[in-house]
Amino acid sequence: MGRINCWNLLVNDLCKQAVVNKELCLHSDGSQLRDFIPLNELCEIIGTFIIDKSINNELGVFNIGTGKTKSVIKMAEVIQNRCEKILEFRPKLNFKKNLSKDKRPTFKYMTYKLNKMGYHHNNEN
């Protein structure tokens, strides 16, 4: 099996940019909405599926997420704030302004099946 490059994930990439380059660079206007979930929580959920095979048989396909959406630019701002608090510098945020004139629709990532199996995300970031 090949090596997986976790640095291609948005949050990991932005954190690495902050430390290495002292800036965050988005290749968009940052308005895209995502449901960010910490990797440790993802691993716990997948572990639960592996241990309890009946869950998948009972409930079928799952969306794995927190049930809360956040824009890419808001996540970048969270990283800026954490850098300022923990590393004592605030990386500059670069993004493409007005990339798209279209108003992006909002969405709610449906995680009711995860909630049914007892998972509830409790981290505010």
Coordinates of N, CA and C in Angstrom, one line a residue:
M1 N 0.8 -1.2 0.0 CA 0.0 0.0 0.0 C 0.9 1.2 0.0
G2 N 0.5 2.2 -0.8 CA 1.3 3.5 -0.9 C 1.2 4.3 0.3
R3 N 2.1 5.3 0.4 CA 2.1 6.2 1.6 C 1.0 7.2 1.3
I4 N 0.3 7.6 2.4 CA -0.7 8.6 2.3 C -0.2 9.9 2.7
N5 N -0.4 11.0 1.9 CA 0.1 12.3 2.2 C -1.0 13.1 2.9
C6 N -1.0 13.2 4.2 CA -2.0 13.9 5.0 C -1.8 15.4 4.8
W7 N -0.7 15.8 4.3 CA -0.5 17.3 4.1 C -1.3 17.8 2.9
N8 N -2.0 17.0 2.2 CA -2.9 17.4 1.1 C -4.3 17.8 1.6
L9 N -4.6 17.4 2.9 CA -5.8 17.8 3.5 C -5.8 19.3 3.8
L10 N -6.9 20.0 3.6 CA -6.9 21.5 3.7 C -6.3 22.0 5.1
V11 N -6.9 21.5 6.2 CA -6.4 22.0 7.5 C -5.0 21.7 7.7
N12 N -4.5 20.5 7.4 CA -3.1 20.2 7.6 C -2.2 21.1 6.7
D13 N -2.6 21.2 5.5 CA -1.9 22.1 4.5 C -1.8 23.5 5.0
L14 N -2.9 24.1 5.5 CA -2.9 25.5 6.0 C -2.0 25.6 7.2
C15 N -2.0 24.6 8.1 CA -1.2 24.6 9.3 C 0.3 24.6 8.9
K16 N 0.6 23.7 8.0 CA 2.0 23.6 7.5 C 2.4 25.0 6.8
Q17 N 1.5 25.5 6.0 CA 1.9 26.8 5.4 C 2.1 27.9 6.5
A18 N 1.3 27.9 7.5 CA 1.5 28.9 8.6 C 2.9 28.8 9.2
V19 N 3.3 27.6 9.5 CA 4.6 27.4 10.2 C 5.8 27.6 9.2
V20 N 5.7 27.1 8.0 CA 6.8 27.2 7.1 C 6.9 28.5 6.4
N21 N 5.7 29.1 5.9 CA 5.7 30.3 5.2 C 5.3 31.5 5.9
K22 N 4.7 31.3 7.1 CA 4.2 32.4 7.9 C 3.0 33.1 7.2
E23 N 2.3 32.4 6.3 CA 1.2 32.9 5.6 C 0.3 31.7 5.2
L24 N -1.0 32.0 4.9 CA -1.9 31.0 4.5 C -2.4 31.4 3.1
C25 N -2.3 30.5 2.1 CA -2.7 30.9 0.8 C -3.8 29.9 0.3
L26 N -4.9 30.5 0.0 CA -6.1 29.8 -0.6 C -6.0 30.0 -2.1
H27 N -6.4 29.0 -2.8 CA -6.5 29.1 -4.3 C -7.9 29.4 -4.8
S28 N -8.7 29.9 -3.9 CA -10.1 30.2 -4.2 C -10.5 31.5 -3.3
D29 N -11.7 31.8 -3.4 CA -12.2 32.9 -2.5 C -12.5 32.5 -1.1
G30 N -12.5 31.2 -0.9 CA -12.7 30.6 0.5 C -14.1 30.5 0.9
S31 N -15.1 30.7 -0.1 CA -16.5 30.7 0.3 C -17.1 29.2 0.3
Q32 N -16.3 28.3 -0.1 CA -16.8 26.9 -0.2 C -17.1 26.4 1.2
L33 N -18.2 25.7 1.4 CA -18.6 25.2 2.7 C -18.2 23.8 2.8
R34 N -17.7 23.4 4.0 CA -17.3 22.0 4.2 C -17.7 21.7 5.7
D35 N -17.7 20.4 5.9 CA -18.0 19.9 7.3 C -16.7 19.3 7.7
F36 N -15.9 20.0 8.5 CA -14.6 19.6 8.9 C -14.7 18.7 10.1
I37 N -14.0 17.6 10.2 CA -14.0 16.7 11.3 C -12.6 16.4 11.7
P38 N -12.3 16.4 12.9 CA -10.9 16.0 13.3 C -10.6 14.6 13.0
L39 N -9.3 14.4 12.5 CA -8.9 13.0 12.1 C -9.1 12.0 13.2
N40 N -8.8 12.4 14.4 CA -8.9 11.4 15.5 C -10.4 11.0 15.7
E41 N -11.3 11.9 15.5 CA -12.7 11.5 15.6 C -13.1 10.6 14.4
L42 N -12.6 10.9 13.2 CA -12.8 10.0 12.0 C -12.3 8.6 12.3
C43 N -11.1 8.5 12.9 CA -10.6 7.2 13.2 C -11.4 6.4 14.2
E44 N -11.9 7.2 15.2 CA -12.8 6.5 16.2 C -14.1 6.0 15.6
I45 N -14.7 6.8 14.7 CA -15.9 6.3 14.0 C -15.6 5.1 13.1
I46 N -14.6 5.2 12.4 CA -14.2 4.0 11.5 C -13.9 2.8 12.4
G47 N -13.2 3.0 13.5 CA -13.0 1.9 14.4 C -14.3 1.3 14.9
T48 N -15.2 2.1 15.2 CA -16.5 1.6 15.7 C -17.2 0.7 14.6
F49 N -17.1 1.2 13.3 CA -17.7 0.4 12.2 C -17.0 -1.0 12.1
I50 N -15.7 -1.0 12.3 CA -14.9 -2.2 12.1 C -15.3 -3.2 13.3
I51 N -15.4 -2.7 14.5 CA -15.7 -3.5 15.6 C -17.1 -4.0 15.6
D52 N -18.1 -3.1 15.3 CA -19.5 -3.5 15.3 C -20.0 -3.5 13.9
K53 N -19.9 -4.6 13.2 CA -20.3 -4.7 11.8 C -21.8 -4.6 11.6
S54 N -22.5 -4.8 12.6 CA -24.0 -4.7 12.5 C -24.5 -3.2 12.2
I55 N -23.7 -2.2 12.6 CA -24.1 -0.8 12.4 C -24.3 -0.6 11.0
N56 N -23.3 -1.0 10.1 CA -23.4 -0.7 8.7 C -24.6 -1.5 8.1
N57 N -24.8 -2.7 8.6 CA -25.9 -3.5 8.0 C -27.2 -2.9 8.4
E58 N -27.4 -2.3 9.6 CA -28.6 -1.7 10.0 C -28.9 -0.4 9.3
L59 N -27.9 0.5 9.2 CA -28.1 1.9 8.8 C -27.6 2.2 7.4
G60 N -26.9 1.3 6.8 CA -26.5 1.6 5.4 C -25.4 2.6 5.3
V61 N -25.4 3.5 4.3 CA -24.4 4.4 4.0 C -24.4 5.6 5.0
F62 N -23.3 6.0 5.4 CA -23.1 7.1 6.4 C -22.4 8.3 5.8
N63 N -22.8 9.5 6.2 CA -22.0 10.7 6.0 C -21.3 10.9 7.3
I64 N -20.0 11.0 7.2 CA -19.2 11.1 8.4 C -18.8 12.6 8.5
G65 N -19.2 13.3 9.5 CA -19.0 14.7 9.7 C -19.5 15.1 11.1
T66 N -19.4 16.4 11.3 CA -19.9 17.0 12.6 C -21.3 17.4 12.5
G67 N -21.9 17.6 11.3 CA -23.2 18.2 11.2 C -23.2 19.7 11.2
K68 N -22.0 20.3 11.2 CA -21.9 21.8 11.2 C -21.0 22.1 10.0
T69 N -21.4 23.1 9.2 CA -20.6 23.5 8.1 C -19.8 24.8 8.5
K70 N -18.7 25.0 7.8 CA -17.9 26.1 8.0 C -17.2 26.4 6.6
S71 N -17.1 27.7 6.3 CA -16.4 28.0 5.0 C -14.9 27.8 5.1
V72 N -14.3 27.6 4.0 CA -12.9 27.4 4.0 C -12.2 28.6 4.6
I73 N -12.6 29.8 4.2 CA -12.0 31.0 4.8 C -12.1 31.1 6.3
K74 N -13.3 30.7 6.8 CA -13.5 30.7 8.3 C -12.5 29.7 8.9
M75 N -12.3 28.6 8.3 CA -11.3 27.6 8.9 C -9.9 28.2 8.9
A76 N -9.6 28.9 7.8 CA -8.3 29.6 7.7 C -8.2 30.6 8.8
E77 N -9.2 31.3 9.1 CA -9.2 32.3 10.2 C -9.0 31.6 11.6
V78 N -9.6 30.5 11.8 CA -9.4 29.7 13.0 C -7.9 29.4 13.1
I79 N -7.3 29.0 12.1 CA -5.9 28.7 12.1 C -5.1 29.9 12.4
Q80 N -5.4 31.0 11.8 CA -4.7 32.3 12.1 C -4.8 32.6 13.6
N81 N -6.0 32.5 14.2 CA -6.2 32.7 15.6 C -5.4 31.8 16.5
R82 N -5.4 30.5 16.1 CA -4.6 29.6 16.9 C -3.1 29.9 16.8
C83 N -2.6 30.2 15.6 CA -1.2 30.6 15.5 C -0.9 31.8 16.4
E84 N -1.8 32.8 16.4 CA -1.5 33.9 17.2 C -1.5 33.6 18.7
K85 N -2.4 32.7 19.1 CA -2.4 32.3 20.5 C -1.3 31.4 20.9
I86 N -1.0 30.4 20.1 CA 0.0 29.4 20.5 C 1.4 29.7 20.0
L87 N 1.5 30.2 18.8 CA 2.9 30.4 18.2 C 3.3 31.9 18.3
E88 N 2.4 32.7 18.8 CA 2.6 34.2 19.0 C 3.0 34.9 17.7
F89 N 2.4 34.5 16.6 CA 2.4 35.3 15.3 C 1.1 35.0 14.6
R90 N 0.7 35.9 13.8 CA -0.6 35.8 13.0 C -0.2 35.7 11.5
P91 N -0.3 34.6 10.9 CA 0.0 34.5 9.5 C -0.9 35.3 8.6
K92 N -0.4 35.9 7.6 CA -1.2 36.6 6.6 C -2.0 35.7 5.9
L93 N -3.3 36.1 5.5 CA -4.2 35.2 4.8 C -4.3 35.8 3.4
N94 N -4.0 35.0 2.4 CA -4.1 35.4 1.0 C -5.2 34.5 0.3
F95 N -6.1 35.2 -0.4 CA -7.1 34.4 -1.1 C -7.6 35.2 -2.3
K96 N -8.2 34.5 -3.2 CA -8.7 35.2 -4.4 C -10.0 35.9 -4.2
K97 N -10.0 37.2 -4.2 CA -11.2 38.0 -3.9 C -12.1 37.9 -5.1
N98 N -13.4 37.8 -4.8 CA -14.5 37.8 -5.8 C -14.2 36.8 -7.0
L99 N -13.8 35.7 -6.6 CA -13.5 34.7 -7.6 C -14.8 34.3 -8.4
S100 N -15.9 34.3 -7.7 CA -17.1 33.9 -8.2 C -18.2 34.8 -7.8
K101 N -19.0 35.3 -8.7 CA -20.1 36.2 -8.4 C -21.3 35.5 -7.9
D102 N -21.3 34.2 -8.1 CA -22.5 33.4 -7.7 C -22.5 33.2 -6.2
K103 N -23.7 33.4 -5.6 CA -23.8 33.1 -4.2 C -23.9 31.6 -4.0
R104 N -23.0 31.1 -3.2 CA -23.0 29.7 -3.0 C -24.1 29.3 -2.1
P105 N -24.8 28.2 -2.4 CA -25.9 27.7 -1.6 C -25.3 27.2 -0.3
T106 N -26.1 27.3 0.8 CA -25.8 26.7 2.0 C -26.2 25.3 2.0
F107 N -25.5 24.5 2.8 CA -26.0 23.1 2.9 C -25.8 22.6 4.4
K108 N -26.5 21.6 4.7 CA -26.4 21.0 6.0 C -26.0 19.5 5.7
Y109 N -24.8 19.2 6.2 CA -24.3 17.8 6.1 C -25.1 16.9 7.0
M110 N -25.8 16.0 6.5 CA -26.7 15.2 7.3 C -26.0 14.0 8.0
T111 N -25.9 14.1 9.4 CA -25.2 13.1 10.2 C -26.1 12.4 11.2
Y112 N -27.4 12.4 10.9 CA -28.3 11.8 11.8 C -28.0 10.3 12.1
K113 N -27.5 9.6 11.1 CA -27.2 8.2 11.3 C -26.0 8.1 12.4
L114 N -25.0 9.0 12.3 CA -24.0 9.0 13.3 C -24.5 9.3 14.7
N115 N -25.4 10.2 14.7 CA -26.1 10.6 16.0 C -26.8 9.4 16.5
K116 N -27.5 8.7 15.7 CA -28.3 7.5 16.1 C -27.4 6.4 16.7
M117 N -26.1 6.3 16.2 CA -25.2 5.3 16.8 C -24.5 5.9 18.0
G118 N -24.8 7.1 18.4 CA -24.2 7.7 19.7 C -23.1 8.7 19.5
Y119 N -22.8 9.0 18.3 CA -21.7 10.0 18.0 C -22.3 11.4 18.1
H120 N -21.7 12.2 18.9 CA -22.0 13.7 18.9 C -20.7 14.5 19.0
H121 N -20.5 15.3 18.0 CA -19.3 16.1 17.9 C -19.5 17.2 19.0
N122 N -18.5 17.5 19.8 CA -18.7 18.5 20.8 C -17.6 19.6 20.8
N123 N -16.8 19.6 19.8 CA -15.7 20.6 19.6 C -16.3 21.8 18.8
E124 N -16.1 23.0 19.3 CA -16.7 24.2 18.7 C -15.9 24.6 17.4
N125 N -14.6 24.1 17.3 CA -13.8 24.5 16.1 C -13.8 23.3 15.2

